[in-house]
mmCIF file of N, CA and C in Angstrom:
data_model
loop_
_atom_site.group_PDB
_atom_site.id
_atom_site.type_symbol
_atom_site.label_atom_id
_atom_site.label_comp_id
_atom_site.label_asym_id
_atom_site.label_seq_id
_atom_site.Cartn_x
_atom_site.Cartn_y
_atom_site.Cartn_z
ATOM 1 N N UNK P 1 51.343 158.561 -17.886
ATOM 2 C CA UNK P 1 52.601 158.717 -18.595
ATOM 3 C C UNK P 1 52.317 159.018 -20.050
ATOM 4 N N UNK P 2 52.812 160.034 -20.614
ATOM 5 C CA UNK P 2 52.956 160.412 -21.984
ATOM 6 C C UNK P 2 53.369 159.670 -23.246
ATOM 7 N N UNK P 3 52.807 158.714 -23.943
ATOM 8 C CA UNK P 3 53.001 157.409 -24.838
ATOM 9 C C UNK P 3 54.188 158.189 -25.635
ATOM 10 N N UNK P 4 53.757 159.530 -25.903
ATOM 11 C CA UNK P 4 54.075 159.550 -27.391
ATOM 12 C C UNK P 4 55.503 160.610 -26.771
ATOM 13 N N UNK P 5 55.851 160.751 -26.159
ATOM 14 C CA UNK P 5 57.400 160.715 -25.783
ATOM 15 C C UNK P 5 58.470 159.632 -25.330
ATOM 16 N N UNK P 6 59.373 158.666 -26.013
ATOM 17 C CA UNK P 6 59.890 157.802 -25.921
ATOM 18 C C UNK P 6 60.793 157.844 -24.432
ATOM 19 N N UNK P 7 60.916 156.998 -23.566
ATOM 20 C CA UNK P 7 61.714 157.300 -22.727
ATOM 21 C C UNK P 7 63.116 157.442 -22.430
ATOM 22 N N UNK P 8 63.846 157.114 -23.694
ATOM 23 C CA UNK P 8 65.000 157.515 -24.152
ATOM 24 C C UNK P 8 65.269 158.883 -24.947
ATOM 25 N N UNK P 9 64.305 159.718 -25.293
ATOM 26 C CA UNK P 9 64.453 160.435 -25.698
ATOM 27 C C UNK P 9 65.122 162.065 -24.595
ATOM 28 N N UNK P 10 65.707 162.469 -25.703
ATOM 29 C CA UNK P 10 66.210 163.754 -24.850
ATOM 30 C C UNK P 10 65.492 164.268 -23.982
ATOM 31 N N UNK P 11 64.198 164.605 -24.627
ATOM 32 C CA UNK P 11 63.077 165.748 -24.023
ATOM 33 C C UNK P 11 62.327 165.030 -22.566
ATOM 34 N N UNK P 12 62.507 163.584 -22.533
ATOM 35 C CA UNK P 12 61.926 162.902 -21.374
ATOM 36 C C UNK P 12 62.326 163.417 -20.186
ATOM 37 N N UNK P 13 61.718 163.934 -19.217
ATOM 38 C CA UNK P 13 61.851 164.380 -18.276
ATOM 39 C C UNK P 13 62.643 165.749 -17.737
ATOM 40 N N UNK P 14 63.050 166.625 -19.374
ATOM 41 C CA UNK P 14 63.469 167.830 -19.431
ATOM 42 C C UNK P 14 62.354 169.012 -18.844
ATOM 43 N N UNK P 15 63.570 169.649 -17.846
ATOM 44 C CA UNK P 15 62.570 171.231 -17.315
ATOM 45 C C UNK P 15 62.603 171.952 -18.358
ATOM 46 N N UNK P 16 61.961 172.540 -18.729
ATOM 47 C CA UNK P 16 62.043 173.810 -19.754
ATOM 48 C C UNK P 16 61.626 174.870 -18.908
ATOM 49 N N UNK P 17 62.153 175.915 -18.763
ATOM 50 C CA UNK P 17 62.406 177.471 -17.924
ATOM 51 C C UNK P 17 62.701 178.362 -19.716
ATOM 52 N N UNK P 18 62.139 178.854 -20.241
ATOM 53 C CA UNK P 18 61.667 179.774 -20.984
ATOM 54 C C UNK P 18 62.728 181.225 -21.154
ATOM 55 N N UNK P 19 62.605 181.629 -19.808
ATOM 56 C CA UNK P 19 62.756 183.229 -19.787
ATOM 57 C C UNK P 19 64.311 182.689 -18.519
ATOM 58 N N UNK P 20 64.589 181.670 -18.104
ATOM 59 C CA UNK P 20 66.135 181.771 -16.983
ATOM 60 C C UNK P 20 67.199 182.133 -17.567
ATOM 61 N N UNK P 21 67.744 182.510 -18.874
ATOM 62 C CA UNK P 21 68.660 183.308 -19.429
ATOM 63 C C UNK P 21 68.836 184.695 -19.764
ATOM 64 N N UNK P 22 67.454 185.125 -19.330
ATOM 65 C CA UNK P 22 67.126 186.452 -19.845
ATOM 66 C C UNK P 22 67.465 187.988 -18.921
ATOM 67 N N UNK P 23 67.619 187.449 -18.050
ATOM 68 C CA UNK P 23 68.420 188.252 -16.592
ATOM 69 C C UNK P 23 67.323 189.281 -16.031
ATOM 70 N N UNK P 24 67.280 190.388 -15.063
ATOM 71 C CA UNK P 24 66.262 191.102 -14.860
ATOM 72 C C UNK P 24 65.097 191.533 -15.277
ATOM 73 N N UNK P 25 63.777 190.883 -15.065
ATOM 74 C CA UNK P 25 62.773 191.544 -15.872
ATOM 75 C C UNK P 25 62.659 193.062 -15.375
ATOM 76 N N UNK P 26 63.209 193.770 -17.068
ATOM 77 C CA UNK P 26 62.706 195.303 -16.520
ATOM 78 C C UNK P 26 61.717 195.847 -17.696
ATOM 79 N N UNK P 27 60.984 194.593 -18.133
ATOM 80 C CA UNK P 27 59.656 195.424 -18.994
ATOM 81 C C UNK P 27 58.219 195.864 -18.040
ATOM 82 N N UNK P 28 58.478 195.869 -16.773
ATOM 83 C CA UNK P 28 57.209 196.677 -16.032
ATOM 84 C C UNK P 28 58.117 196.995 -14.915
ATOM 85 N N UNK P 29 57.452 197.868 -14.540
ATOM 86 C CA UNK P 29 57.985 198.531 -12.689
ATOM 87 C C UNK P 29 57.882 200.257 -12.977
ATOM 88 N N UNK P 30 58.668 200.522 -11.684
ATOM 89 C CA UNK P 30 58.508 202.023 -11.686
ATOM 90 C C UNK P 30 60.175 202.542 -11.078
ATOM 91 N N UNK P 31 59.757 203.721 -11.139
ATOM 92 C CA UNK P 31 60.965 204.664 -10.187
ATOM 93 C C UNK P 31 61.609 203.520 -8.523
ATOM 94 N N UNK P 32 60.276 202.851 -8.225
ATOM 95 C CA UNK P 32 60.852 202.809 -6.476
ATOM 96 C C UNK P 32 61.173 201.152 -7.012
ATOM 97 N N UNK P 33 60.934 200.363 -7.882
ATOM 98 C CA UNK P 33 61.291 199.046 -8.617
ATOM 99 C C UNK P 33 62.680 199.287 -8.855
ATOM 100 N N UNK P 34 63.060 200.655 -9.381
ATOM 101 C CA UNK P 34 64.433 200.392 -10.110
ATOM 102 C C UNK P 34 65.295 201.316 -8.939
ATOM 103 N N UNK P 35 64.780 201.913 -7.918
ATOM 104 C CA UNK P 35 65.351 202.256 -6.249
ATOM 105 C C UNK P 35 65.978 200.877 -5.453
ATOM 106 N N UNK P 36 65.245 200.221 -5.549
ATOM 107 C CA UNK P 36 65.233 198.813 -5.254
ATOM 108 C C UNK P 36 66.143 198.182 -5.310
ATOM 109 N N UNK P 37 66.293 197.772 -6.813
ATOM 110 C CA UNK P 37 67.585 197.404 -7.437
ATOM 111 C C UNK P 37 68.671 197.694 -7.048
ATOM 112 N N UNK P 38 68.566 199.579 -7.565
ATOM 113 C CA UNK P 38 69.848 199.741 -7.138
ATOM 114 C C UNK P 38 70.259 199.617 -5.352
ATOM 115 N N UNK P 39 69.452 199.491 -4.778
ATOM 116 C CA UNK P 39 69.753 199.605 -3.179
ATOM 117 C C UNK P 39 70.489 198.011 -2.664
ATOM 118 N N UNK P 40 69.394 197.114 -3.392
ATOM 119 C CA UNK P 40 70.243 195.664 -3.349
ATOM 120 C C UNK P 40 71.356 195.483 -4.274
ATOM 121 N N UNK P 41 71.799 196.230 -5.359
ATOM 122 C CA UNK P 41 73.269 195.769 -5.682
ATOM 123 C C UNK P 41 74.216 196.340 -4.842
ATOM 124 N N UNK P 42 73.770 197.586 -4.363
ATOM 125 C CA UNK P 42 74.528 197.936 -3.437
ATOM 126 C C UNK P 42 74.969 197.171 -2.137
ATOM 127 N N UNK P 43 73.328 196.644 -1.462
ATOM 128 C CA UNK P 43 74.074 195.772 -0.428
ATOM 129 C C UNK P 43 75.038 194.581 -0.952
ATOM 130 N N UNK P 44 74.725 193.953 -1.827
ATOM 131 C CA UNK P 44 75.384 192.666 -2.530
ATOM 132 C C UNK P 44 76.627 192.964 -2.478
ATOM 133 N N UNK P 45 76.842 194.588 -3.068
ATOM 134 C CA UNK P 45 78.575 194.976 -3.459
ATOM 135 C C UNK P 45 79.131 195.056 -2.030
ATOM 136 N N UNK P 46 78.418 195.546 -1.329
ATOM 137 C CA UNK P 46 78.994 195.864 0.310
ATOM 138 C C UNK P 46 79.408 194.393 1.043
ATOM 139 N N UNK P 47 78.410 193.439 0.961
ATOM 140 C CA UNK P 47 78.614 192.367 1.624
ATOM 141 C C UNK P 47 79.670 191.322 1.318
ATOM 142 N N UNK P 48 80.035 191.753 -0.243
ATOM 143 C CA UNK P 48 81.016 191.094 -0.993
ATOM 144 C C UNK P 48 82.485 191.394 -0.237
ATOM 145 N N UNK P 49 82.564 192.560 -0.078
ATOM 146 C CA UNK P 49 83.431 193.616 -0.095
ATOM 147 C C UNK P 49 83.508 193.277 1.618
ATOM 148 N N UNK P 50 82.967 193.105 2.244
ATOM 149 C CA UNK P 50 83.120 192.727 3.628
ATOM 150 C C UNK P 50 83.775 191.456 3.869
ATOM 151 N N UNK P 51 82.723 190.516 2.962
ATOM 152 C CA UNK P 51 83.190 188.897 3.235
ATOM 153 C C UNK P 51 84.807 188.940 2.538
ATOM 154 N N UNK P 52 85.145 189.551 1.728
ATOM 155 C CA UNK P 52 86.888 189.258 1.286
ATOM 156 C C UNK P 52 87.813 190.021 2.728
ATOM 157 N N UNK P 53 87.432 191.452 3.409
ATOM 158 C CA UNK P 53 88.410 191.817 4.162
ATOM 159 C C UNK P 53 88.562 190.735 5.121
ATOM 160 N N UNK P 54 87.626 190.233 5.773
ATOM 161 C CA UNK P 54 87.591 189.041 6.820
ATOM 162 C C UNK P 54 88.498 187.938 6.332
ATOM 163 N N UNK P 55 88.449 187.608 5.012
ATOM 164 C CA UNK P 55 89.176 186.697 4.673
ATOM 165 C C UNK P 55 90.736 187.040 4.848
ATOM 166 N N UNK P 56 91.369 188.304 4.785
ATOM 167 C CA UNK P 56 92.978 188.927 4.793
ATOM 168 C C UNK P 56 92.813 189.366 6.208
ATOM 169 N N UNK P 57 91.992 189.384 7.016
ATOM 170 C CA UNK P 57 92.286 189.897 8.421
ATOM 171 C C UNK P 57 93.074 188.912 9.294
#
């Protein structure tokens, strides 16, 4: 156990995740990386778009 962090303190037992606000990493990839993408927002938009008609059917 870490002395020199109090166990009341905020930081005790805090995750720190760095980069989880930062949304898509697009500082590396290529042409078929950003094919990709767009092919899964597409399914995402489709499946969205499915799961609401079912809901009014």
């Amino acid at each position: 156990m870490d002395h020199q962090v109090d166990e009341n303190s905020s930081q005790a037992g805090k995750i720190v995740n760095p980069g989880a606000d930062t949304g898509p990493d697009v500082s590396v990839g290529d042409e078929g990386d950003y094919a990709n993408e767009l092919r899964f927002n597409e399914e995402q938009r489709l499946i969205k778009e499915q799961s609401q008609q079912a809901e009014t059917d």
